[in-house]
Tab-separated table of C-alpha atoms in Angstrom:
chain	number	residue	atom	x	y	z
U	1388	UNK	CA	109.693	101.714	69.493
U	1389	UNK	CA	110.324	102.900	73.211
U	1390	UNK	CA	111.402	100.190	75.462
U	1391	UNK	CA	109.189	100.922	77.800
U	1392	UNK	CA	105.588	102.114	77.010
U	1393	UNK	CA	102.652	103.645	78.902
U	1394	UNK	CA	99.706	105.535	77.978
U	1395	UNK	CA	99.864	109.152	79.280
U	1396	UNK	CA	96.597	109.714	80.065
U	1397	UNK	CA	95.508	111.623	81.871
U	1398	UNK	CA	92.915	109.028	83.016
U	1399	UNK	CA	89.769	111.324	84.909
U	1400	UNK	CA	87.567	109.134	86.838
U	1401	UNK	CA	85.032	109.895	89.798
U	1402	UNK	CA	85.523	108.546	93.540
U	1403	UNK	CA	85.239	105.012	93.976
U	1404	UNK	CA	85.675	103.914	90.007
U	1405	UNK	CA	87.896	101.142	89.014
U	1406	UNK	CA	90.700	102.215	86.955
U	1407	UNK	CA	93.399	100.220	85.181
U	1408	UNK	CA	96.668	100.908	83.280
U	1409	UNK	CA	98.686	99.186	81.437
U	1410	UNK	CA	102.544	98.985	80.704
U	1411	UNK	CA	104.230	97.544	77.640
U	1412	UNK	CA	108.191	96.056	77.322
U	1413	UNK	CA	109.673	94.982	74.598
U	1414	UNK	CA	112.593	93.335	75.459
U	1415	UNK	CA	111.406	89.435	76.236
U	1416	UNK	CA	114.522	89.091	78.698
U	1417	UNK	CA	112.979	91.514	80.744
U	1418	UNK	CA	113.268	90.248	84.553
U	1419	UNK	CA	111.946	91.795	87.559
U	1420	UNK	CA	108.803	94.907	87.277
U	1421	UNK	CA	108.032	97.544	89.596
U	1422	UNK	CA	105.177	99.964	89.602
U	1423	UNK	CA	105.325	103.475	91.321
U	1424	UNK	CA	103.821	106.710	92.608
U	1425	UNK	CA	105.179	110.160	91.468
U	1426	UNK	CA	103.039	112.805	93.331
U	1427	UNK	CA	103.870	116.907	91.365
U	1428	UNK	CA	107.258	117.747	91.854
U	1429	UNK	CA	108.174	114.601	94.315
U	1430	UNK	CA	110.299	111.806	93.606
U	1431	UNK	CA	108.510	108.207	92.724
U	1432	UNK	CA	107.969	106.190	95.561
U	1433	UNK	CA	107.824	102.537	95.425
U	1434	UNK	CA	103.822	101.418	95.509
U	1435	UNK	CA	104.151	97.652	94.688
U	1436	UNK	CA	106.105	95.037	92.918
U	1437	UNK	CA	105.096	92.681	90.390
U	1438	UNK	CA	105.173	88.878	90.639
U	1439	UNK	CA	104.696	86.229	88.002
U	1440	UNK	CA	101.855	85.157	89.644
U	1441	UNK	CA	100.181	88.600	90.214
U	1442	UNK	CA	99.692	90.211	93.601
U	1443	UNK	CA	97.461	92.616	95.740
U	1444	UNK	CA	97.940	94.853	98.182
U	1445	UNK	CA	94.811	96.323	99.117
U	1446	UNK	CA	92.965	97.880	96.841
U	1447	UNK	CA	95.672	97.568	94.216
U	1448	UNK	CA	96.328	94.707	92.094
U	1449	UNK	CA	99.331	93.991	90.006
U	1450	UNK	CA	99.391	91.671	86.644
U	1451	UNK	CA	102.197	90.343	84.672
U	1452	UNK	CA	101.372	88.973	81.207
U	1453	UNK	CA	104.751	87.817	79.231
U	1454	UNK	CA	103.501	86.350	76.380
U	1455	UNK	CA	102.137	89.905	75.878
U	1456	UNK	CA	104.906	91.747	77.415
U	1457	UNK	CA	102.872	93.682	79.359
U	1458	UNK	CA	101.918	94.551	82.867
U	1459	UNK	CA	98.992	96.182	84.663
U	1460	UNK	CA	98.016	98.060	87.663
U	1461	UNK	CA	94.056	97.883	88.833
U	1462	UNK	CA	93.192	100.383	91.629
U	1463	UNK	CA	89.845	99.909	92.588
U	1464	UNK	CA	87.315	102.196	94.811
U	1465	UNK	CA	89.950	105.094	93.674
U	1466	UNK	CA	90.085	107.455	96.459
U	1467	UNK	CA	90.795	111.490	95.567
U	1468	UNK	CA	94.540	110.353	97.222
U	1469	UNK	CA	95.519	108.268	94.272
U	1470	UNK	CA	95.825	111.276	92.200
U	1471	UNK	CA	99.429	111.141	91.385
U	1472	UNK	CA	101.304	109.774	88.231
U	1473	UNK	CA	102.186	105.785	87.679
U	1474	UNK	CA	105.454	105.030	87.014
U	1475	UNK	CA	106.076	101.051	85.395
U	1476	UNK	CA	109.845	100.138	86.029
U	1477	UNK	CA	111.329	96.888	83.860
U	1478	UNK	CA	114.509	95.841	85.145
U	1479	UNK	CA	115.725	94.137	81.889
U	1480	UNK	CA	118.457	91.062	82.270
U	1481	UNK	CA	121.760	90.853	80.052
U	1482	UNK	CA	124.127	90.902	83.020
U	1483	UNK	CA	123.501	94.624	84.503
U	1484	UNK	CA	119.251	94.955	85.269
U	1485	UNK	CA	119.156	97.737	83.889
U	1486	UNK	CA	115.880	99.810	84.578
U	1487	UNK	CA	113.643	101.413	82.452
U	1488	UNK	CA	111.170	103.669	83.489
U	1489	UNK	CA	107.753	104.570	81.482
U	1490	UNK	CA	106.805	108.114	81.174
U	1491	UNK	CA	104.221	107.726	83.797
U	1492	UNK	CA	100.101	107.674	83.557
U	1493	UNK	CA	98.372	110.696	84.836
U	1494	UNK	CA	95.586	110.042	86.989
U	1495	UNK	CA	92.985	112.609	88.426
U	1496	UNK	CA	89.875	111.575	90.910
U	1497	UNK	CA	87.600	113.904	91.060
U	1498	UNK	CA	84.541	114.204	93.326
I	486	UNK	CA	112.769	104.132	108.431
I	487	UNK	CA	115.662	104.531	106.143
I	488	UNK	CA	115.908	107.209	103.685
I	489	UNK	CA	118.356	108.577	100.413
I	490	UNK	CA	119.610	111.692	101.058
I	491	UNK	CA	120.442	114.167	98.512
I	492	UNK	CA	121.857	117.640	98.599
I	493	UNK	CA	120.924	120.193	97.661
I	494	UNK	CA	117.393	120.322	97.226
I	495	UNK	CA	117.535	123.217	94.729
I	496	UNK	CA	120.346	124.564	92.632
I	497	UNK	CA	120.318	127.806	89.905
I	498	UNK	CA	123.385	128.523	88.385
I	499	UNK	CA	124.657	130.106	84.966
I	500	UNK	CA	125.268	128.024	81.957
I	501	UNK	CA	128.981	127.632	81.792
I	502	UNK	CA	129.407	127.364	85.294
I	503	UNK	CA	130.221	124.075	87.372
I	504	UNK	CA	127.468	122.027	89.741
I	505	UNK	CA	127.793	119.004	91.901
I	506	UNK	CA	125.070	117.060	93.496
I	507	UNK	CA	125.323	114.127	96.235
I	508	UNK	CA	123.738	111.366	97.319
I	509	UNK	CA	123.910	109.106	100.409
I	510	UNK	CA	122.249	105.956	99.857
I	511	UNK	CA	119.911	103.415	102.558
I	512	UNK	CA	123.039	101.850	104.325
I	513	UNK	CA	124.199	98.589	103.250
I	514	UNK	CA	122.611	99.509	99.267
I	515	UNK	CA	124.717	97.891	97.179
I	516	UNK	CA	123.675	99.384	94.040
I	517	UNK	CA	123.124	103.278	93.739
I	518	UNK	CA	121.198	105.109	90.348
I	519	UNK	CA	121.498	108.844	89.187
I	520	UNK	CA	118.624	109.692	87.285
I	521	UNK	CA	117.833	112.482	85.223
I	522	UNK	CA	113.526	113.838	84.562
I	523	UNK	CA	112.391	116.106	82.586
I	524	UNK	CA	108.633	117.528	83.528
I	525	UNK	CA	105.800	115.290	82.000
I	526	UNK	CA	108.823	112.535	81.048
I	527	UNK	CA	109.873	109.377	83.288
I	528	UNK	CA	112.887	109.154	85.087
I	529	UNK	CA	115.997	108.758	82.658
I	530	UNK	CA	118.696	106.556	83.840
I	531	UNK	CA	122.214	108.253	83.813
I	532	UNK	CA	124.370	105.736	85.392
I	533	UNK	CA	124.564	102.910	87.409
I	534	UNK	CA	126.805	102.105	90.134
I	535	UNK	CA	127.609	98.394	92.231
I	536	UNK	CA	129.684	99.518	94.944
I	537	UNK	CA	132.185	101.575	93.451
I	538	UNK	CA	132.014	99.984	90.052
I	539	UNK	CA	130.006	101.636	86.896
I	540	UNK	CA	127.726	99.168	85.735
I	541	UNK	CA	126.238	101.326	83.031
I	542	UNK	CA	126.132	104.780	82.081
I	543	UNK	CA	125.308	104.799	78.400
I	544	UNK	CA	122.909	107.217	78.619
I	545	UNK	CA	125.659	110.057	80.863
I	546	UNK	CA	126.819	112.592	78.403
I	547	UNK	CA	130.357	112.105	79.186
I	548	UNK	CA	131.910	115.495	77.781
I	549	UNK	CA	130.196	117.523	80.164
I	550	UNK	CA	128.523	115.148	83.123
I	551	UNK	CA	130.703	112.914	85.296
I	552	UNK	CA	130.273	110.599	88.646
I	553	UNK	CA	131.980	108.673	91.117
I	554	UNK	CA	131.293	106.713	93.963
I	555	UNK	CA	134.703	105.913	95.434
I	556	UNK	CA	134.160	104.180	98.672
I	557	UNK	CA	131.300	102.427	97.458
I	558	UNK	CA	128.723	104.958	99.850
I	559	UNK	CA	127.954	108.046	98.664
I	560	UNK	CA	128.109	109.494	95.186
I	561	UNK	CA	128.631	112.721	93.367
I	562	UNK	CA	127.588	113.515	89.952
I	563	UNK	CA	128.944	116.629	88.491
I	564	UNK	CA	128.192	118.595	85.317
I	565	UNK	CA	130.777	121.085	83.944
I	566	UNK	CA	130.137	123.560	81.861
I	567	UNK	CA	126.358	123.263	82.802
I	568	UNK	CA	124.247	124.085	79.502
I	569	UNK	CA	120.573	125.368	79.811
I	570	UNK	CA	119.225	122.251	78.580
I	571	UNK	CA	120.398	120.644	81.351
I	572	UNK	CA	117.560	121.713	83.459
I	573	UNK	CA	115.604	119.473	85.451
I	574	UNK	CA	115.556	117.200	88.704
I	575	UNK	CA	118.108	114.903	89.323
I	576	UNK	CA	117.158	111.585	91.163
I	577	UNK	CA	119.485	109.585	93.163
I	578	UNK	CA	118.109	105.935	94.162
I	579	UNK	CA	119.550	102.762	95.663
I	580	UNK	CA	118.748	98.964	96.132
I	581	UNK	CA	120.076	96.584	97.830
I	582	UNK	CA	120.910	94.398	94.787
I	583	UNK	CA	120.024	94.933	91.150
I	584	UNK	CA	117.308	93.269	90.661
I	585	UNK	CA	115.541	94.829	93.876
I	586	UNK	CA	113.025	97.575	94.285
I	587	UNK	CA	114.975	100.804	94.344
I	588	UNK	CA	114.291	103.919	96.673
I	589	UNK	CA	114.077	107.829	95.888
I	590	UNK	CA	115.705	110.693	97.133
I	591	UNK	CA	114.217	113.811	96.908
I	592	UNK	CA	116.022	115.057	94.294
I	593	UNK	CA	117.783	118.377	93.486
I	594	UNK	CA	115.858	120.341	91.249
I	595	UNK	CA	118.135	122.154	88.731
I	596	UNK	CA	117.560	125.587	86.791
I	597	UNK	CA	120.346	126.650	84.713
I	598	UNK	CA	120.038	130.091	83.503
């Protein structure tokens, strides 16, 4: 089982849909969990952080479930602009946070 | 607003032959990443550096890749004798700590022919 586990997609939804992914760990010491945006052939840029307690930035909300071992990403009223791959980063205790990256979710808005 | 830089942006060379890549991290980042990604795959981590020191580079194929970070800045991570399966983009990223969001270069995008 990969460490780190995400659902390719892609995921093809219309303008203005609300879509969700989700990201699976399996290590339980897992510590600190980033999400990000890939856009083709440019690195992964930082879109939000995830907290314990959940957070939101705009129209994106971020979940962290450790019972499950999972987190999620909700992006709501998806504009053609979120197009792009999400990347799910677990930083993974032990003494050296390591981080893990998924392989990224694919997500096209269309028209 | 601060960036990584990385150079160079594109490399092609012949398997056998030597490459080097660099990286200049967000000033004041103590902890610096060289990643490797294949197209369609997430970012693989290669190795891991606080300040000068490797924290972990498990994953660096160590007969043919190598990297350093000797002042604790900037960082170079070298492959010699490139193979043809060692196409793809390399990633350099820093943080300020370990546990803190990290930030992307551009990457140098690697063919090896």
């Amino acid at each position: 089982r990969k460490e780190v586990e995400q659902d390719p997609g892609p995921f093809n939804v219309p303008e203005g849909a609300t879509v969700a992914f989700n990201c699976t760990y399996s290590n339980s010491a897992s510590q600190s969990f980033f999400w990000y945006r890939q856009d083709c052939r440019k690195e992964p840029k930082l879109l939000m952080s995830v907290y314990s307690s959940g957070n939101e930035d705009g129209r994106f909300t971020a979940q962290l479930n450790r019972a499950s071992q999972y987190i999620s990403l909700l992006i709501r009223d998806s504009k053609l602009s979120d197009s792009a791959t999400y990347l799910c980063v677990v930083n993974a205790q032990g003494g050296s946070y390591i981080p893990t990256f998924g392989r990224g979710t694919s997500l096209i808005v269309h028209p | 607003e601060a960036e990584v830089a990385q150079s160079p942006r594109y490399k092609i060379t012949e398997k056998s032959q030597a490459v080097a890549f660099w990286c200049d991290p967000i000033s004041g980042h103590a902890t610096l990443y060289w990643y490797r990604q294949i197209l369609g795959q997430g970012p693989e981590l290669l190795v891991q550096f606080q300040d000068e020191s490797v924290v972990d580079d498990s994953q660096l194929p160590k007969d043919r890749f190598s990297a350093e970070r000797l002042k604790g800045v900037d960082s170079t991570l070298k492959i010699q004798p490139a193979e043809l399966g060692d196409s793809a983009m390399y990633l350099c990223a820093s943080s300020a700590d370990r546990d803190s969001e990290q930030y992307f270069g551009p990457g140098t995008r690697l063919t090896v022919t």
